[in-house]
DNA sequence: TCTGGGGTCCTAGGACCC
DNA sequence: TCTGGGGTCCTAGGACCC
């Protein structure tokens, strides 16, 4: 019998913020996306107030602040560090773990004796994360990943199970049948808005309806992906635990600007910055890329400003992760996409045709010695920046972050756990 | 004034091959 | 009059996830 668990942190970003700021206890808290654009996380109190996920902050700000809501800029240094700590704790519980997202992990207990029932085990996981980190998690167990995810949903919503733990043991039990009947089909993992709409038109409204659908029909009318979801709901495990996350095949760094950009110089600064970040991510996974795409666009929301979107794919000539090549080419590419007279709202850099550095095809004209020197230079640069901070040593094309393109972060909390200067201080009263 | 960012997978269709 | 069969590769677009 296979057994998966999905562990998911409650209101993760909002909980991380509350962890270090006692003034936020009991206060409705929302965390905003980059540029303080949209609500991407809400504390229980904020959900209670009916604040919607994804709501543009500028639209709801006045009303939310009247209701006492505190809004914070996203602090990814903090969330990533706490996420790693949660994962370390979970590793102590499970023989296999897949880190599925910053706040969710799948654990695989297939063929493993839990020594106790899953309910007790799940409670132990919750207790340890709460004691060691002060964060609340919910745990869902199921014979497939899709059912574990569903069990987690039920635990979170209090639909089944108790105290944040829900166990789906047998895919064919009458209790599960009843439960699935109460869950709308769009809550099933892999069913988004579009597919939910099409399914509903066919009379498939609940998770039970979807489980009972004919897999062959689903495959022909929808896709093989949805067919797998149907089979997983019925208890046949189709999705394996992916313990090692594969190298990225595409690396993107894109940002909305803090305010509109009009000048090519500012646009070039932004793109050079993003290219540098992307190249750093590329080297961090020990890969090289052959293609850079740069793009810039105006706001899709504005009725009065004319709309424009330009992008350009630039071959690097040979696979590379050399900061100088990537930043230089991206910055030159800006000349190809910039059109004067537009109010640019967003720009980005995408690296693709990525392969591991040791698998990069060479060609007759490759200067192996120069290439080797570049590799050593990049390692030295990355080592220096790791020690002295990002941007301590950089290409001259990457200027200090200033200008209209720099993103808004009106209310950024300290990097409590990753910077000596920002460690929280406890004082006796 | 102000609306996020970063990914993956699958499919259909076109171009091309013998 | 009558016009095959089988395949690969690539790209764009659509869908999903957090």
Short mmCIF file of C-alpha atoms (C1' of nucleotides) in Angstrom, two decimals:
data_model
loop_
_atom_site.label_atom_id
_atom_site.label_comp_id
_atom_site.label_asym_id
_atom_site.label_seq_id
_atom_site.Cartn_x
_atom_site.Cartn_y
_atom_site.Cartn_z
CA UNK A 1 0.00 0.00 0.00
CA UNK A 2 1.32 3.40 -0.94
CA UNK A 3 1.07 6.28 1.47
CA UNK A 4 1.89 9.90 0.81
CA UNK A 5 1.62 12.91 3.08
CA UNK A 6 1.37 16.54 2.11
CA UNK A 7 2.58 19.00 4.73
CA UNK A 8 1.62 22.60 4.11
CA UNK A 9 2.35 25.69 6.21
CA UNK A 10 -0.66 27.75 7.22
CA UNK A 11 -0.71 31.30 5.83
CA UNK A 12 3.01 30.88 5.34
CA UNK A 13 4.29 34.39 4.54
CA UNK A 14 1.95 36.04 7.02
CA UNK A 15 2.96 33.52 9.70
CA UNK A 16 6.67 34.19 9.09
CA UNK A 17 6.07 37.89 9.64
CA UNK A 18 4.12 37.30 12.84
CA UNK A 19 6.84 35.05 14.18
CA UNK A 20 9.27 37.88 14.83
CA UNK A 21 6.98 40.80 15.53
CA UNK A 22 4.85 40.39 18.65
CA UNK A 23 2.96 43.56 17.78
CA UNK A 24 1.33 41.61 14.96
CA UNK A 25 -0.25 39.07 17.30
CA UNK A 26 -4.00 39.01 16.74
CA UNK A 27 -3.67 41.64 14.01
CA UNK A 28 -4.92 40.99 10.47
CA UNK A 29 -1.76 40.84 8.33
CA UNK A 30 -1.37 40.68 4.57
CA UNK A 31 1.85 40.21 2.61
CA UNK A 32 2.09 41.95 -0.74
CA UNK A 33 3.71 40.77 -3.95
CA UNK A 34 6.85 42.40 -5.32
CA UNK A 35 6.39 46.11 -5.87
CA UNK A 36 3.69 46.03 -3.18
CA UNK A 37 1.23 45.14 -5.94
CA UNK A 38 -1.17 42.41 -4.89
CA UNK A 39 -2.09 40.49 -1.75
CA UNK A 40 -0.26 37.16 -1.88
CA UNK A 41 -0.73 35.98 1.70
CA UNK A 42 -3.23 36.63 4.45
CA UNK A 43 -3.24 35.83 8.14
CA UNK A 44 -6.29 34.08 9.59
CA UNK A 45 -7.60 37.44 10.81
CA UNK A 46 -7.22 38.97 7.34
CA UNK A 47 -9.06 36.04 5.74
CA UNK A 48 -11.74 36.54 8.33
CA UNK A 49 -12.19 40.10 7.10
CA UNK A 50 -12.84 38.76 3.61
CA UNK A 51 -9.68 40.09 1.98
CA UNK A 52 -9.30 38.27 -1.32
CA UNK A 53 -6.16 36.49 -2.46
CA UNK A 54 -4.57 38.40 -5.33
CA UNK A 55 -6.44 41.63 -4.66
CA UNK A 56 -4.55 44.71 -5.95
CA UNK A 57 -3.48 46.51 -2.80
CA UNK A 58 -4.12 50.03 -4.08
CA UNK A 59 -7.77 49.10 -4.62
CA UNK A 60 -8.46 47.75 -1.15
CA UNK A 61 -5.90 49.68 0.86
CA UNK A 62 -8.11 52.40 2.30
CA UNK A 63 -10.80 50.03 3.47
CA UNK A 64 -8.34 47.43 4.75
CA UNK A 65 -6.39 49.96 6.78
CA UNK A 66 -9.60 51.23 8.32
CA UNK A 67 -10.24 47.66 9.44
CA UNK A 68 -6.80 47.57 11.06
CA UNK A 69 -4.99 45.49 8.45
CA UNK A 70 -1.19 45.68 8.44
CA UNK A 71 0.42 45.21 5.02
CA UNK A 72 4.02 44.09 4.59
CA UNK A 73 6.25 43.92 1.53
CA UNK A 74 7.38 40.42 0.69
CA UNK A 75 10.59 39.40 2.42
CA UNK A 76 11.78 36.37 0.49
CA UNK A 77 15.06 36.12 2.38
CA UNK A 78 13.03 35.44 5.53
CA UNK A 79 10.50 33.07 3.95
CA UNK A 80 13.13 31.03 2.13
CA UNK A 81 15.19 30.59 5.28
CA UNK A 82 12.22 29.48 7.38
CA UNK A 83 11.08 27.21 4.57
CA UNK A 84 14.47 25.47 4.65
CA UNK A 85 14.13 24.98 8.39
CA UNK A 86 10.70 23.38 7.98
CA UNK A 87 12.13 21.03 5.36
CA UNK A 88 14.98 20.05 7.68
CA UNK A 89 12.48 19.10 10.36
CA UNK A 90 10.38 17.09 7.89
CA UNK A 91 13.45 15.18 6.74
CA UNK A 92 13.69 13.82 10.25
CA UNK A 93 10.27 12.22 9.84
CA UNK A 94 10.26 10.78 6.35
CA UNK A 95 12.36 8.37 4.30
CA UNK A 96 11.62 10.42 1.18
CA UNK A 97 10.65 14.04 0.68
CA UNK A 98 9.76 16.19 -2.30
CA UNK A 99 9.97 19.92 -1.66
CA UNK A 100 7.03 20.94 -3.83
CA UNK A 101 6.97 24.66 -3.14
CA UNK A 102 8.19 27.18 -0.60
CA UNK A 103 5.49 26.10 1.85
CA UNK A 104 4.57 22.55 0.84
CA UNK A 105 6.35 19.19 0.87
CA UNK A 106 5.26 15.69 -0.05
CA UNK A 107 6.50 12.86 2.13
CA UNK A 108 6.50 9.26 0.93
CA UNK A 109 5.84 6.51 3.43
CA UNK A 110 5.11 3.76 0.92
CA UNK A 111 6.06 0.37 2.32
CA UNK A 112 7.24 2.06 5.49
CA UNK A 113 5.93 1.15 8.89
CA UNK A 114 4.83 4.33 10.62
CA UNK A 115 4.97 2.43 13.95
CA UNK A 116 1.78 4.23 14.81
CA UNK A 117 -1.30 5.36 12.94
CA UNK A 118 -1.00 8.29 10.51
CA UNK A 119 -3.15 10.51 12.72
CA UNK A 120 -0.71 10.26 15.60
CA UNK A 121 2.23 10.65 13.25
CA UNK A 122 0.75 13.75 11.64
CA UNK A 123 0.10 15.23 15.07
CA UNK A 124 3.75 14.63 15.96
CA UNK A 125 4.88 16.48 12.83
CA UNK A 126 2.65 19.41 13.68
CA UNK A 127 3.86 19.50 17.25
CA UNK A 128 7.53 19.50 16.33
CA UNK A 129 7.24 22.26 13.73
CA UNK A 130 5.24 24.30 16.21
CA UNK A 131 7.74 23.76 19.03
CA UNK A 132 10.90 24.24 17.01
CA UNK A 133 9.81 27.04 14.70
CA UNK A 134 6.54 28.43 15.97
CA UNK A 135 4.82 27.75 12.65
CA UNK A 136 1.56 25.91 12.12
CA UNK A 137 1.26 23.23 9.46
CA UNK A 138 -1.52 20.96 8.23
CA UNK A 139 -0.93 17.36 7.22
CA UNK A 140 -2.94 15.29 4.73
CA UNK A 141 -2.36 11.58 4.10
CA UNK A 142 -3.50 9.61 1.07
CA UNK A 143 -2.60 6.66 -1.16
CA UNK A 144 -1.76 9.04 -4.04
CA UNK A 145 -0.30 12.52 -4.15
CA UNK A 146 -3.60 13.93 -5.41
CA UNK A 147 -5.49 12.35 -2.51
CA UNK A 148 -2.86 13.53 -0.01
CA UNK A 149 -3.31 17.03 -1.37
CA UNK A 150 -7.06 16.68 -1.06
CA UNK A 151 -6.72 15.39 2.51
CA UNK A 152 -4.58 18.42 3.28
CA UNK A 153 -7.28 20.67 1.87
CA UNK A 154 -9.83 18.97 4.13
CA UNK A 155 -7.56 19.32 7.16
CA UNK A 156 -7.08 23.02 6.47
CA UNK A 157 -10.78 23.69 5.96
CA UNK A 158 -11.85 21.48 8.83
CA UNK A 159 -13.91 19.35 6.43
CA UNK A 160 -12.52 16.09 7.78
CA UNK A 161 -9.99 14.88 10.29
CA UNK A 162 -9.15 16.78 13.43
CA UNK A 163 -6.55 19.26 14.57
CA UNK A 164 -5.03 19.89 11.19
CA UNK A 165 -4.51 16.24 10.26
CA UNK A 166 -6.65 14.33 7.78
CA UNK A 167 -6.07 10.77 6.65
CA UNK A 168 -7.54 9.16 3.54
CA UNK A 169 -6.86 5.45 3.98
CA UNK A 170 -8.87 3.62 1.36
CA UNK A 171 -9.87 5.12 -1.96
CA UNK A 172 -13.08 3.05 -2.06
CA UNK A 173 -14.58 3.77 1.35
CA UNK A 174 -18.12 5.20 1.63
CA UNK A 175 -16.77 7.95 3.90
CA UNK A 176 -14.41 9.16 1.18
CA UNK A 177 -17.20 8.96 -1.34
CA UNK A 178 -19.32 11.24 0.80
CA UNK A 179 -16.41 13.62 1.39
CA UNK A 180 -15.52 13.87 -2.32
CA UNK A 181 -19.13 14.67 -3.03
CA UNK A 182 -18.85 17.77 -0.90
CA UNK A 183 -15.67 19.10 -2.53
CA UNK A 184 -16.10 21.30 -5.62
CA UNK A 185 -14.16 20.01 -8.60
CA UNK A 186 -12.01 23.15 -8.86
CA UNK A 187 -10.42 22.32 -5.52
CA UNK A 188 -8.82 19.21 -6.97
CA UNK A 189 -5.09 19.55 -7.61
CA UNK A 190 -4.58 19.97 -11.37
CA UNK A 191 -8.03 21.39 -12.06
CA UNK A 192 -7.80 25.11 -12.70
CA UNK A 193 -10.46 27.65 -13.54
CA UNK A 194 -10.72 26.84 -17.24
CA UNK A 195 -10.97 23.11 -16.88
CA UNK A 196 -13.34 23.43 -13.92
CA UNK A 197 -15.64 25.49 -16.13
CA UNK A 198 -15.59 22.94 -18.94
CA UNK A 199 -16.10 20.06 -16.51
CA UNK A 200 -19.05 21.78 -14.89
CA UNK A 201 -20.70 22.17 -18.27
CA UNK A 202 -20.54 18.41 -18.62
CA UNK A 203 -22.17 17.96 -15.23
CA UNK A 204 -18.90 17.13 -13.44
CA UNK A 205 -19.18 19.36 -10.42
CA UNK A 206 -17.62 17.61 -7.46
CA UNK A 207 -14.40 15.73 -6.83
CA UNK A 208 -16.56 12.61 -6.71
CA UNK A 209 -17.99 13.30 -10.18
CA UNK A 210 -14.47 13.67 -11.52
CA UNK A 211 -13.25 10.48 -9.86
CA UNK A 212 -16.20 8.61 -11.37
CA UNK A 213 -15.62 10.00 -14.87
CA UNK A 214 -14.44 7.70 -17.65
CA UNK A 215 -10.65 8.13 -17.95
CA UNK A 216 -10.73 7.49 -21.70
CA UNK A 217 -13.33 10.21 -22.21
CA UNK A 218 -11.34 12.61 -20.05
CA UNK A 219 -8.22 11.86 -22.06
CA UNK A 220 -9.88 12.44 -25.40
CA UNK A 221 -11.90 15.51 -24.39
CA UNK A 222 -9.29 17.06 -22.11
CA UNK A 223 -5.78 15.70 -21.77
CA UNK A 224 -3.60 12.93 -20.50
CA UNK A 225 -2.78 15.19 -17.55
CA UNK A 226 -6.37 15.30 -16.38
CA UNK A 227 -6.72 11.57 -17.00
CA UNK A 228 -3.94 11.00 -14.48
CA UNK A 229 -5.80 13.19 -11.99
CA UNK A 230 -8.92 11.02 -12.41
CA UNK A 231 -6.92 7.85 -11.82
CA UNK A 232 -5.15 9.35 -8.82
CA UNK A 233 -8.50 10.30 -7.29
CA UNK A 234 -9.57 6.68 -7.71
CA UNK A 235 -6.51 5.51 -5.83
CA UNK A 236 -4.06 4.57 -8.59
CA UNK A 237 -0.79 6.34 -7.99
CA UNK A 238 0.40 7.95 -11.25
CA UNK A 239 2.60 10.71 -9.90
CA UNK A 240 5.86 9.72 -8.28
CA UNK A 241 7.68 11.52 -5.54
CA UNK A 242 10.35 13.72 -7.11
CA UNK A 243 13.05 13.89 -4.52
CA UNK A 244 15.77 15.55 -6.55
CA UNK A 245 14.52 18.63 -8.21
CA UNK A 246 15.76 18.71 -11.78
CA UNK A 247 17.83 21.62 -13.07
CA UNK A 248 15.80 24.47 -14.44
CA UNK A 249 15.37 24.44 -18.20
CA UNK A 250 14.48 28.08 -18.22
CA UNK A 251 15.53 30.87 -15.87
CA UNK A 252 13.62 34.12 -15.81
CA UNK A 253 14.07 37.35 -13.89
CA UNK A 254 11.30 39.80 -14.58
CA UNK A 255 10.03 42.74 -12.56
CA UNK A 256 7.41 45.42 -12.71
CA UNK A 257 8.91 48.85 -12.25
CA UNK A 258 8.38 50.96 -9.15
CA UNK A 259 7.22 53.73 -11.45
CA UNK A 260 6.96 54.05 -15.21
CA UNK A 261 10.18 54.07 -17.21
CA UNK A 262 10.54 56.28 -20.27
CA UNK A 263 14.26 56.51 -21.01
CA UNK A 264 16.36 53.86 -22.69
CA UNK A 265 19.10 54.36 -20.10
CA UNK A 266 16.81 53.36 -17.23
CA UNK A 267 15.44 50.43 -19.20
CA UNK A 268 18.99 49.28 -19.92
CA UNK A 269 19.92 49.52 -16.24
CA UNK A 270 16.92 47.41 -15.29
CA UNK A 271 17.60 44.76 -17.93
CA UNK A 272 21.31 44.61 -17.02
CA UNK A 273 20.32 44.05 -13.40
CA UNK A 274 17.88 41.29 -14.27
CA UNK A 275 20.39 39.66 -16.62
CA UNK A 276 22.95 39.61 -13.84
CA UNK A 277 20.51 37.95 -11.45
CA UNK A 278 19.56 35.40 -14.09
CA UNK A 279 23.20 34.61 -14.86
CA UNK A 280 23.83 34.12 -11.15
CA UNK A 281 20.97 31.62 -10.89
CA UNK A 282 22.32 29.85 -13.97
CA UNK A 283 25.79 29.46 -12.42
CA UNK A 284 24.26 28.43 -9.09
CA UNK A 285 22.84 25.33 -10.78
CA UNK A 286 26.08 24.80 -12.69
CA UNK A 287 24.53 25.24 -16.09
CA UNK A 288 25.12 27.21 -19.26
CA UNK A 289 22.57 28.76 -21.61
CA UNK A 290 22.57 29.49 -25.32
CA UNK A 291 19.69 31.92 -25.67
CA UNK A 292 18.68 35.15 -23.95
CA UNK A 293 15.29 36.72 -24.43
CA UNK A 294 14.81 40.30 -23.30
CA UNK A 295 11.44 41.98 -23.17
CA UNK A 296 9.82 45.20 -22.05
CA UNK A 297 6.21 46.22 -22.03
CA UNK A 298 3.81 48.92 -21.00
CA UNK A 299 1.03 48.32 -18.50
CA UNK A 300 -1.79 46.07 -19.72
CA UNK A 301 -4.15 47.86 -17.33
CA UNK A 302 -3.87 51.39 -18.61
CA UNK A 303 -6.57 52.63 -21.01
CA UNK A 304 -4.94 55.93 -21.77
CA UNK A 305 -1.29 55.00 -22.36
CA UNK A 306 -0.65 53.31 -25.69
CA UNK A 307 0.19 49.64 -25.36
CA UNK A 308 3.48 48.19 -26.51
CA UNK A 309 5.35 44.96 -25.89
CA UNK A 310 8.68 44.17 -27.43
CA UNK A 311 10.87 41.14 -27.09
CA UNK A 312 14.01 39.88 -28.72
CA UNK A 313 15.72 36.50 -28.58
CA UNK A 314 19.50 36.79 -28.68
CA UNK A 315 21.67 33.73 -29.32
CA UNK A 316 24.78 33.72 -27.16
CA UNK A 317 26.84 32.13 -29.93
CA UNK A 318 27.92 29.33 -27.67
CA UNK A 319 26.65 28.02 -24.37
CA UNK A 320 27.84 30.23 -21.55
CA UNK A 321 27.21 31.42 -18.02
CA UNK A 322 29.71 34.26 -18.28
CA UNK A 323 28.33 37.33 -16.55
CA UNK A 324 30.02 39.65 -19.04
CA UNK A 325 28.58 37.96 -22.10
CA UNK A 326 25.09 37.61 -20.71
CA UNK A 327 24.81 41.09 -19.24
CA UNK A 328 26.47 42.66 -22.29
CA UNK A 329 24.24 40.92 -24.79
CA UNK A 330 21.09 41.66 -22.81
CA UNK A 331 22.00 45.33 -22.50
CA UNK A 332 22.70 45.57 -26.25
CA UNK A 333 19.38 43.83 -26.88
CA UNK A 334 17.54 46.72 -25.27
CA UNK A 335 18.30 48.82 -28.35
CA UNK A 336 16.31 46.32 -30.36
CA UNK A 337 13.17 46.50 -28.25
CA UNK A 338 13.09 50.09 -27.03
CA UNK A 339 10.62 52.39 -28.75
CA UNK A 340 10.59 55.98 -27.59
CA UNK A 341 7.37 57.51 -26.34
CA UNK A 342 6.05 54.60 -24.29
CA UNK A 343 5.55 54.35 -20.53
CA UNK A 344 7.24 51.06 -19.73
CA UNK A 345 5.86 49.15 -16.75
CA UNK A 346 7.80 45.90 -16.75
CA UNK A 347 10.86 44.24 -18.23
CA UNK A 348 12.68 40.98 -17.93
CA UNK A 349 15.31 38.54 -19.07
CA UNK A 350 14.77 34.86 -19.80
CA UNK A 351 17.63 32.38 -20.24
CA UNK A 352 16.84 29.22 -22.18
CA UNK A 353 18.47 26.35 -24.07
CA UNK A 354 20.05 25.47 -20.77
CA UNK A 355 22.35 22.46 -20.34
CA UNK A 356 24.69 21.35 -17.56
CA UNK A 357 28.05 23.14 -17.84
CA UNK A 358 29.96 19.90 -18.51
CA UNK A 359 27.57 18.92 -21.30
CA UNK A 360 27.90 22.12 -23.27
CA UNK A 361 28.72 21.44 -26.89
CA UNK A 362 31.88 23.20 -28.05
CA UNK A 363 32.74 24.07 -31.60
CA UNK A 364 35.81 24.36 -33.78
CA UNK A 365 36.31 27.98 -32.89
CA UNK A 366 36.00 27.72 -29.14
CA UNK A 367 38.98 29.19 -27.38
CA UNK A 368 39.28 26.62 -24.61
CA UNK A 369 41.81 28.62 -22.68
CA UNK A 370 39.68 31.77 -22.63
CA UNK A 371 36.71 29.68 -21.63
CA UNK A 372 38.58 28.15 -18.74
CA UNK A 373 39.71 31.60 -17.56
CA UNK A 374 36.11 32.82 -17.70
CA UNK A 375 34.96 29.91 -15.55
CA UNK A 376 37.60 30.70 -12.92
CA UNK A 377 36.74 34.39 -13.01
CA UNK A 378 33.06 33.64 -12.46
CA UNK A 379 33.77 31.34 -9.51
CA UNK A 380 35.94 34.02 -7.94
CA UNK A 381 33.24 36.63 -8.47
CA UNK A 382 30.50 34.40 -7.05
CA UNK A 383 32.67 33.56 -4.04
CA UNK A 384 33.36 37.23 -3.34
CA UNK A 385 29.68 38.11 -3.63
CA UNK A 386 28.69 35.21 -1.41
CA UNK A 387 30.96 36.58 1.26
CA UNK A 388 30.51 40.33 0.90
CA UNK A 389 26.96 40.51 -0.38
CA UNK A 390 25.25 40.47 -3.73
CA UNK A 391 26.60 43.13 -6.05
CA UNK A 392 29.86 43.67 -4.14
CA UNK A 393 31.67 42.76 -7.34
CA UNK A 394 29.79 43.25 -10.55
CA UNK A 395 29.97 44.05 -14.21
CA UNK A 396 30.27 47.77 -14.92
CA UNK A 397 27.04 47.50 -16.90
CA UNK A 398 25.19 46.61 -13.70
CA UNK A 399 24.86 49.86 -11.84
CA UNK A 400 23.72 50.44 -8.29
CA UNK A 401 19.98 49.97 -8.08
CA UNK A 402 18.48 53.41 -8.43
CA UNK A 403 16.02 54.99 -10.80
CA UNK A 404 12.36 54.71 -11.59
CA UNK A 405 12.63 51.00 -12.27
CA UNK A 406 13.57 50.00 -8.72
CA UNK A 407 10.65 48.24 -7.09
CA UNK A 408 8.57 49.64 -4.25
CA UNK A 409 8.96 47.97 -0.90
CA UNK A 410 7.13 50.28 1.42
CA UNK A 411 7.09 48.03 4.44
CA UNK A 412 9.86 45.46 4.39
CA UNK A 413 10.57 43.58 7.60
CA UNK A 414 14.18 42.84 8.63
CA UNK A 415 16.04 39.76 7.42
CA UNK A 416 15.74 38.45 10.96
CA UNK A 417 17.40 35.11 10.36
CA UNK A 418 19.89 35.73 7.55
CA UNK A 419 21.69 38.97 8.38
CA UNK A 420 23.81 39.65 11.46
CA UNK A 421 22.87 43.32 11.35
CA UNK A 422 19.18 42.53 11.42
CA UNK A 423 18.98 39.88 14.12
CA UNK A 424 16.00 40.47 16.37
CA UNK A 425 16.94 41.68 19.84
CA UNK A 426 15.17 40.40 22.93
CA UNK A 427 15.09 42.70 25.92
CA UNK A 428 13.98 41.96 29.45
CA UNK A 429 11.23 44.29 30.56
"C1'" DT B 1 -0.74 57.17 -9.34
"C1'" DC B 2 -1.00 52.30 -7.74
"C1'" DT B 3 -2.59 45.51 -10.74
"C1'" DG B 4 3.59 39.77 -8.96
"C1'" DG B 5 6.95 36.37 -10.37
"C1'" DG B 6 8.62 31.99 -11.86
"C1'" DG B 7 8.05 27.79 -13.46
"C1'" DT B 8 6.37 22.99 -16.01
"C1'" DC B 9 3.95 20.02 -19.21
"C1'" DC B 10 1.11 18.88 -23.19
"C1'" DT B 11 -0.93 19.42 -27.78
"C1'" DA B 12 -1.69 20.92 -32.39
"C1'" DG B 13 0.07 22.17 -36.48
"C1'" DG B 14 3.62 23.22 -39.78
"C1'" DA B 15 7.91 22.03 -42.01
"C1'" DC B 16 10.59 18.69 -43.38
"C1'" DC B 17 12.61 13.90 -44.23
"C1'" DC B 18 12.68 9.32 -46.93
"C1'" DT C 1 -9.77 9.02 -63.75
"C1'" DC C 2 -6.02 7.84 -60.56
"C1'" DT C 3 -2.05 11.30 -55.93
"C1'" DG C 4 1.04 6.90 -49.64
"C1'" DG C 5 2.78 6.10 -45.37
"C1'" DG C 6 5.44 6.93 -41.57
"C1'" DG C 7 8.16 9.58 -39.08
"C1'" DT C 8 10.90 13.71 -36.43
"C1'" DC C 9 11.57 18.28 -34.87
"C1'" DC C 10 10.19 22.76 -33.64
"C1'" DT C 11 7.15 26.42 -32.04
"C1'" DA C 12 3.19 28.73 -30.25
"C1'" DG C 13 -0.30 28.60 -27.29
"C1'" DG C 14 -2.95 26.87 -23.58
"C1'" DA C 15 -3.34 24.84 -19.33
"C1'" DC C 16 -1.75 24.16 -14.71
"C1'" DC C 17 0.94 24.98 -10.14
"C1'" DC C 18 2.64 27.92 -6.04
#
